[in-house]
Amino acid sequence: MDRRQHRRAGATVGAMVITVGLGASATGCGSGAAAEDARGPSDPVATLQRAAGALHEAGSSRAGTSMEMATGGTRVTIRGQGVYDFRRRLGQLTVVLPQDPTGSAEHRPITELLAPGALFMKNRGAGVPADKWVRVDTATLSDGNLVTGGATDPYAAAELLRGTRTASYVGRTEVGGVAVRHYRGTADLATAAKRASAGNRAALESAAKGFATARVPFDAYLDGEGRIRKLRQRFSFVNGRQKATVAVTSTTLLYGFGAPVDVRLPRARDIYAGRIAEDEPKDAPRDEPENGPENGAAGGAMNRSRN
């Protein structure tokens, strides 16, 4: 596989005198709890930096993803569904590309396997045989696979919060019927890379260099155990051909904690080693993109929507 492919490609009643006394105490405690809840945790930054650890303790979950891109007046949304093992850092997602401009659903769902340092894709298209997988080394991607696959690796998204620089507590709400605390802040990719686990460090370092800015605004929703239930992150990268900044919003939903996860990585003989055809027309400019996400599964969908 050549270098070009690598680049694209969330919770008694006693005597009257005693009751009155307890009632007063209870009232005081209740007021204090309400006040504390209004403020949220005393240190939102530290709370968010611990979120990835809470997922590791949870073990596994089901996951839903969406990635929305806006470029050239066109808005594209790619959705995924699957499971993730936070201890082994293995996941499987079925990613559904949007319809083309004519409205025909011509794109087969892409099966993605997420592993430390690697992304495997099946039904990638672009000349890849139907029974073969495409393997991409995430450290070679200028976005660290935060965008390329059309879905952000759930644990990489959580580890990005290790780089939280500023954050504030917004208030209580619900996600999927679960009470959560909503935080809003900004994370720094370079800082996150330094604090990330070994499997994510190189990919996040690459993203810190490859994106238009290393600052990532986010909204995080944590449950009573500090686990991420919903995480929305906003990335910016440079469109290599048009030299314009493209905004990407990635949303990860986590639920069903403890769900069984059985991810089996492809055997070497099942991995495609040939060249992947490009997603643009043959007569399109062949400029090498400055930042790789445009030519991944997400970028390919953008290209097809524009053409």
Short mmCIF file of C-alpha atoms in Angstrom, two decimals:
data_model
loop_
_atom_site.label_atom_id
_atom_site.label_comp_id
_atom_site.label_asym_id
_atom_site.label_seq_id
_atom_site.Cartn_x
_atom_site.Cartn_y
_atom_site.Cartn_z
CA MET A 1 0.00 0.00 0.00
CA ASP A 2 1.53 3.30 -1.05
CA ARG A 3 1.83 6.50 0.93
CA ARG A 4 -0.98 8.16 -0.97
CA GLN A 5 -3.39 5.44 0.14
CA HIS A 6 -2.32 5.86 3.75
CA ARG A 7 -3.14 9.51 3.64
CA ARG A 8 -6.68 8.74 2.44
CA ALA A 9 -7.38 6.29 1.98
CA GLY A 10 -21.37 10.46 27.97
CA ALA A 11 -26.72 9.57 39.79
CA THR A 12 -38.51 8.07 59.61
CA VAL A 13 -40.44 9.84 61.16
CA GLY A 14 -39.59 10.12 64.85
CA ALA A 15 -40.69 12.26 67.78
CA MET A 16 -41.90 15.73 66.87
CA VAL A 17 -38.92 17.56 68.27
CA ILE A 18 -36.48 15.28 66.47
CA THR A 19 -38.49 15.54 63.28
CA VAL A 20 -38.31 19.31 63.32
CA GLY A 21 -34.58 19.20 63.94
CA LEU A 22 -34.00 16.66 61.19
CA GLY A 23 -36.25 18.57 58.87
CA ALA A 24 -34.15 21.69 59.30
CA SER A 25 -30.97 19.72 58.69
CA ALA A 26 -32.41 18.01 55.67
CA THR A 27 -33.51 21.33 54.26
CA GLY A 28 -30.02 22.69 54.64
CA CYS A 29 -28.46 19.64 52.97
CA GLY A 30 -30.96 19.74 50.15
CA SER A 31 -30.20 23.39 49.47
CA GLY A 32 -26.49 22.65 49.46
CA ALA A 33 -26.93 19.75 47.05
CA ALA A 34 -29.04 21.90 44.76
CA ALA A 35 -26.43 24.63 44.84
CA GLU A 36 -23.67 22.12 44.12
CA ASP A 37 -25.63 20.70 41.21
CA ALA A 38 -26.14 24.20 39.81
CA ARG A 39 -22.39 24.78 39.90
CA GLY A 40 -21.41 21.30 38.80
CA PRO A 41 -18.09 19.75 39.87
CA SER A 42 -15.59 22.21 41.27
CA ASP A 43 -13.08 21.40 38.50
CA PRO A 44 -14.72 20.68 35.11
CA VAL A 45 -11.33 20.43 33.39
CA ALA A 46 -10.15 17.62 35.67
CA THR A 47 -13.51 15.86 35.37
CA LEU A 48 -13.27 15.82 31.58
CA GLN A 49 -9.65 14.72 31.59
CA ARG A 50 -10.73 11.63 33.59
CA ALA A 51 -13.55 10.68 31.19
CA ALA A 52 -11.45 8.29 29.11
CA GLY A 53 -10.43 6.44 32.27
CA ALA A 54 -14.09 6.01 33.22
CA LEU A 55 -14.73 4.37 29.85
CA HIS A 56 -11.80 2.04 30.37
CA GLU A 57 -13.32 0.98 33.70
CA ALA A 58 -16.72 0.46 32.04
CA GLY A 59 -15.13 -2.05 29.69
CA SER A 60 -17.32 -1.80 26.60
CA SER A 61 -20.43 -0.20 25.10
CA ARG A 62 -22.55 0.16 22.04
CA ALA A 63 -21.76 3.20 19.94
CA GLY A 64 -23.49 5.48 17.47
CA THR A 65 -21.60 8.01 15.40
CA SER A 66 -22.35 10.83 13.00
CA MET A 67 -20.02 13.09 11.06
CA GLU A 68 -21.27 16.25 9.41
CA MET A 69 -19.23 18.24 6.93
CA ALA A 70 -19.99 21.54 5.27
CA THR A 71 -18.10 22.55 2.16
CA GLY A 72 -18.96 24.52 -0.95
CA GLY A 73 -22.55 25.05 0.20
CA THR A 74 -23.07 21.29 0.53
CA ARG A 75 -23.72 19.56 3.86
CA VAL A 76 -22.93 15.86 4.11
CA THR A 77 -23.69 13.54 7.05
CA ILE A 78 -22.19 10.08 7.50
CA ARG A 79 -23.62 7.79 10.21
CA GLY A 80 -22.28 4.71 11.96
CA GLN A 81 -23.43 2.09 14.45
CA GLY A 82 -21.54 -0.61 16.33
CA VAL A 83 -19.73 -1.70 19.48
CA TYR A 84 -16.44 -0.84 21.18
CA ASP A 85 -14.13 -2.52 23.72
CA PHE A 86 -12.35 0.25 25.66
CA ARG A 87 -9.88 -2.06 27.36
CA ARG A 88 -8.65 -3.81 24.24
CA ARG A 89 -9.27 -0.70 22.12
CA LEU A 90 -11.10 -2.71 19.49
CA GLY A 91 -14.32 -1.67 17.81
CA GLN A 92 -16.58 -2.44 14.88
CA LEU A 93 -18.80 0.06 13.10
CA THR A 94 -21.09 -0.09 10.11
CA VAL A 95 -20.75 3.28 8.38
CA VAL A 96 -23.44 4.47 5.99
CA LEU A 97 -22.48 7.06 3.38
CA PRO A 98 -25.06 9.62 2.24
CA GLN A 99 -27.04 9.34 -0.95
CA ASP A 100 -25.58 10.94 -4.04
CA PRO A 101 -27.12 14.21 -5.35
CA THR A 102 -29.63 12.30 -7.53
CA GLY A 103 -31.09 10.63 -4.44
CA SER A 104 -30.13 7.08 -5.31
CA ALA A 105 -28.67 5.04 -2.44
CA GLU A 106 -25.77 3.61 -4.45
CA HIS A 107 -23.22 3.36 -1.66
CA ARG A 108 -22.92 0.07 0.21
CA PRO A 109 -22.37 0.36 3.98
CA ILE A 110 -18.70 0.24 4.91
CA THR A 111 -17.65 -2.13 7.70
CA GLU A 112 -14.88 -0.61 9.79
CA LEU A 113 -12.71 -2.33 12.37
CA LEU A 114 -10.93 0.00 14.78
CA ALA A 115 -7.71 -1.17 16.41
CA PRO A 116 -4.67 0.43 18.06
CA GLY A 117 -2.85 2.25 15.28
CA ALA A 118 -4.96 0.85 12.47
CA LEU A 119 -8.25 1.20 10.61
CA PHE A 120 -9.62 -1.68 8.51
CA MET A 121 -12.37 -1.02 5.96
CA LYS A 122 -14.46 -3.46 3.94
CA ASN A 123 -16.71 -2.48 1.03
CA ARG A 124 -14.46 0.55 0.63
CA GLY A 125 -15.10 0.49 -3.10
CA ALA A 126 -12.69 2.38 -5.36
CA GLY A 127 -11.48 -0.78 -7.06
CA VAL A 128 -11.04 -2.89 -3.91
CA PRO A 129 -12.39 -6.46 -4.28
CA ALA A 130 -15.57 -7.08 -2.24
CA ASP A 131 -13.95 -9.81 -0.15
CA LYS A 132 -10.88 -7.77 0.77
CA TRP A 133 -10.10 -5.32 3.57
CA VAL A 134 -8.19 -2.06 3.27
CA ARG A 135 -5.77 -1.41 6.13
CA VAL A 136 -4.72 2.12 6.99
CA ASP A 137 -1.99 3.04 9.48
CA THR A 138 -3.69 5.84 11.45
CA ALA A 139 -0.37 7.44 12.39
CA THR A 140 0.18 8.21 8.69
CA LEU A 141 -3.12 10.11 8.37
CA SER A 142 -2.85 13.86 8.79
CA ASP A 143 -6.07 13.78 10.86
CA GLY A 144 -5.09 10.73 12.94
CA ASN A 145 -8.31 9.01 11.77
CA LEU A 146 -10.45 11.48 13.68
CA VAL A 147 -12.15 12.24 10.35
CA THR A 148 -10.88 9.98 7.57
CA GLY A 149 -13.00 6.90 8.33
CA GLY A 150 -16.22 8.91 8.44
CA ALA A 151 -16.46 8.08 12.16
CA THR A 152 -14.19 9.09 15.03
CA ASP A 153 -12.74 6.19 17.01
CA PRO A 154 -14.73 6.41 20.30
CA TYR A 155 -11.70 5.94 22.54
CA ALA A 156 -9.59 8.39 20.54
CA ALA A 157 -12.44 10.91 20.89
CA ALA A 158 -12.46 10.34 24.65
CA GLU A 159 -8.68 10.59 24.93
CA LEU A 160 -8.81 13.91 23.13
CA LEU A 161 -10.50 15.20 26.30
CA ARG A 162 -7.25 14.49 28.16
CA GLY A 163 -6.08 17.66 26.42
CA THR A 164 -8.92 19.81 27.81
CA ARG A 165 -7.56 23.31 28.42
CA THR A 166 -10.72 25.24 29.30
CA ALA A 167 -14.19 23.98 30.25
CA SER A 168 -17.38 25.09 31.95
CA TYR A 169 -20.38 23.29 33.39
CA VAL A 170 -23.54 24.07 31.42
CA GLY A 171 -26.15 22.20 33.44
CA ARG A 172 -28.15 18.99 33.72
CA THR A 173 -30.00 17.37 30.86
CA GLU A 174 -30.75 13.90 29.51
CA VAL A 175 -29.24 11.78 26.76
CA GLY A 176 -31.23 8.71 25.76
CA GLY A 177 -33.29 8.93 28.95
CA VAL A 178 -30.16 9.02 31.16
CA ALA A 179 -29.47 12.00 33.44
CA VAL A 180 -26.19 13.64 32.45
CA ARG A 181 -24.11 16.72 33.12
CA HIS A 182 -23.33 18.89 30.13
CA TYR A 183 -19.90 20.49 29.77
CA ARG A 184 -18.56 22.78 27.09
CA GLY A 185 -14.90 23.47 26.46
CA THR A 186 -11.85 23.37 24.22
CA ALA A 187 -9.20 20.68 24.00
CA ASP A 188 -5.70 20.89 22.56
CA LEU A 189 -4.61 18.03 20.30
CA ALA A 190 -0.91 18.32 21.10
CA THR A 191 -1.58 18.16 24.85
CA ALA A 192 -3.97 15.25 24.36
CA ALA A 193 -1.31 13.36 22.40
CA LYS A 194 1.19 13.70 25.25
CA ARG A 195 -1.33 12.30 27.76
CA ALA A 196 -2.90 9.64 25.53
CA SER A 197 -2.40 5.90 25.74
CA ALA A 198 0.36 4.42 23.61
CA GLY A 199 -2.10 3.22 20.97
CA ASN A 200 -3.49 6.70 20.31
CA ARG A 201 -0.41 8.86 20.85
CA ALA A 202 1.03 8.79 17.33
CA ALA A 203 -2.35 9.33 15.65
CA LEU A 204 -3.17 12.34 17.85
CA GLU A 205 0.30 13.77 17.26
CA SER A 206 -0.36 13.53 13.54
CA ALA A 207 -3.74 15.23 13.94
CA ALA A 208 -2.17 18.05 15.96
CA LYS A 209 0.07 18.82 12.98
CA GLY A 210 -2.41 18.11 10.20
CA PHE A 211 -5.53 20.03 11.17
CA ALA A 212 -5.94 23.72 10.43
CA THR A 213 -5.88 24.30 14.21
CA ALA A 214 -4.97 22.05 17.14
CA ARG A 215 -7.81 23.57 19.18
CA VAL A 216 -10.94 21.39 19.25
CA PRO A 217 -14.16 22.89 20.68
CA PHE A 218 -16.46 20.25 22.20
CA ASP A 219 -19.66 19.55 24.12
CA ALA A 220 -19.47 16.55 26.46
CA TYR A 221 -22.30 14.86 28.36
CA LEU A 222 -21.21 12.65 31.30
CA ASP A 223 -23.37 10.35 33.40
CA GLY A 224 -23.19 9.92 37.20
CA GLU A 225 -20.19 7.61 36.86
CA GLY A 226 -18.23 10.07 34.74
CA ARG A 227 -18.72 8.06 31.55
CA ILE A 228 -19.24 9.83 28.23
CA ARG A 229 -22.78 9.41 26.94
CA LYS A 230 -22.48 11.96 24.16
CA LEU A 231 -19.50 13.84 22.80
CA ARG A 232 -19.63 16.41 20.01
CA GLN A 233 -16.30 17.68 18.68
CA ARG A 234 -15.62 20.23 15.96
CA PHE A 235 -12.57 19.87 13.73
CA SER A 236 -11.15 22.12 11.00
CA PHE A 237 -8.91 21.00 8.14
CA VAL A 238 -7.74 22.50 4.86
CA ASN A 239 -9.30 21.24 1.64
CA GLY A 240 -6.17 20.44 -0.38
CA ARG A 241 -7.62 21.31 -3.78
CA GLN A 242 -9.65 24.42 -2.94
CA LYS A 243 -7.34 25.62 -0.15
CA ALA A 244 -10.41 26.36 1.97
CA THR A 245 -11.00 25.43 5.60
CA VAL A 246 -13.60 22.70 5.99
CA ALA A 247 -15.60 22.36 9.23
CA VAL A 248 -16.35 18.85 10.46
CA THR A 249 -18.62 18.07 13.42
CA SER A 250 -18.20 14.57 14.85
CA THR A 251 -20.72 13.21 17.36
CA THR A 252 -20.25 10.01 19.38
CA LEU A 253 -23.05 8.39 21.39
CA LEU A 254 -22.22 5.66 23.93
CA TYR A 255 -24.81 3.43 25.58
CA GLY A 256 -25.39 -0.20 26.58
CA PHE A 257 -22.26 -0.34 28.71
CA GLY A 258 -21.01 -3.86 29.20
CA ALA A 259 -22.26 -5.00 25.79
CA PRO A 260 -20.41 -8.03 24.38
CA VAL A 261 -17.78 -7.17 21.78
CA ASP A 262 -16.30 -9.78 19.47
CA VAL A 263 -13.97 -8.09 17.01
CA ARG A 264 -11.70 -10.26 14.90
CA LEU A 265 -9.08 -8.50 12.81
CA PRO A 266 -8.52 -9.62 9.21
CA ARG A 267 -5.86 -12.15 8.35
CA ALA A 268 -2.95 -10.90 6.30
CA ARG A 269 -4.17 -12.70 3.17
CA ASP A 270 -7.55 -10.92 3.42
CA ILE A 271 -6.00 -7.44 3.27
CA TYR A 272 -5.87 -5.71 -0.11
CA ALA A 273 -2.35 -4.68 -1.09
CA GLY A 274 -3.08 -2.97 -4.39
CA ARG A 275 -3.63 0.63 -5.30
CA ILE A 276 -6.94 2.25 -4.40
CA ALA A 277 -8.61 4.18 -7.19
CA GLU A 278 -9.35 7.81 -6.52
CA ASP A 279 -12.88 9.07 -5.82
CA GLU A 280 -12.71 12.01 -8.22
CA PRO A 281 -13.23 11.85 -12.00
CA LYS A 282 -10.23 10.86 -14.11
CA ASP A 283 -9.87 14.36 -15.56
CA ALA A 284 -9.91 16.06 -12.16
CA PRO A 285 -6.77 17.85 -10.92
CA ARG A 286 -4.33 15.38 -9.39
CA ASP A 287 -2.92 17.68 -6.71
CA GLU A 288 -1.71 15.87 -3.61
CA PRO A 289 -3.97 17.13 -0.77
CA GLU A 290 -2.25 19.03 1.99
CA ASN A 291 -4.39 17.33 4.62
CA GLY A 292 -5.58 13.81 4.03
CA PRO A 293 -9.20 13.65 5.30
CA GLU A 294 -10.59 14.66 1.91
CA ASN A 295 -9.56 11.35 0.38
CA GLY A 296 -10.77 9.02 3.17
CA ALA A 297 -14.25 7.51 3.49
CA ALA A 298 -15.52 10.85 4.76
CA GLY A 299 -13.72 12.88 2.15
CA GLY A 300 -14.77 10.60 -0.65
CA ALA A 301 -18.40 11.19 0.26
CA MET A 302 -17.80 14.90 0.05
CA ASN A 303 -16.21 14.55 -3.36
CA ARG A 304 -19.11 12.51 -4.69
CA SER A 305 -21.64 15.00 -3.33
CA ARG A 306 -19.87 17.86 -5.04
CA ASN A 307 -19.48 16.12 -8.41
#
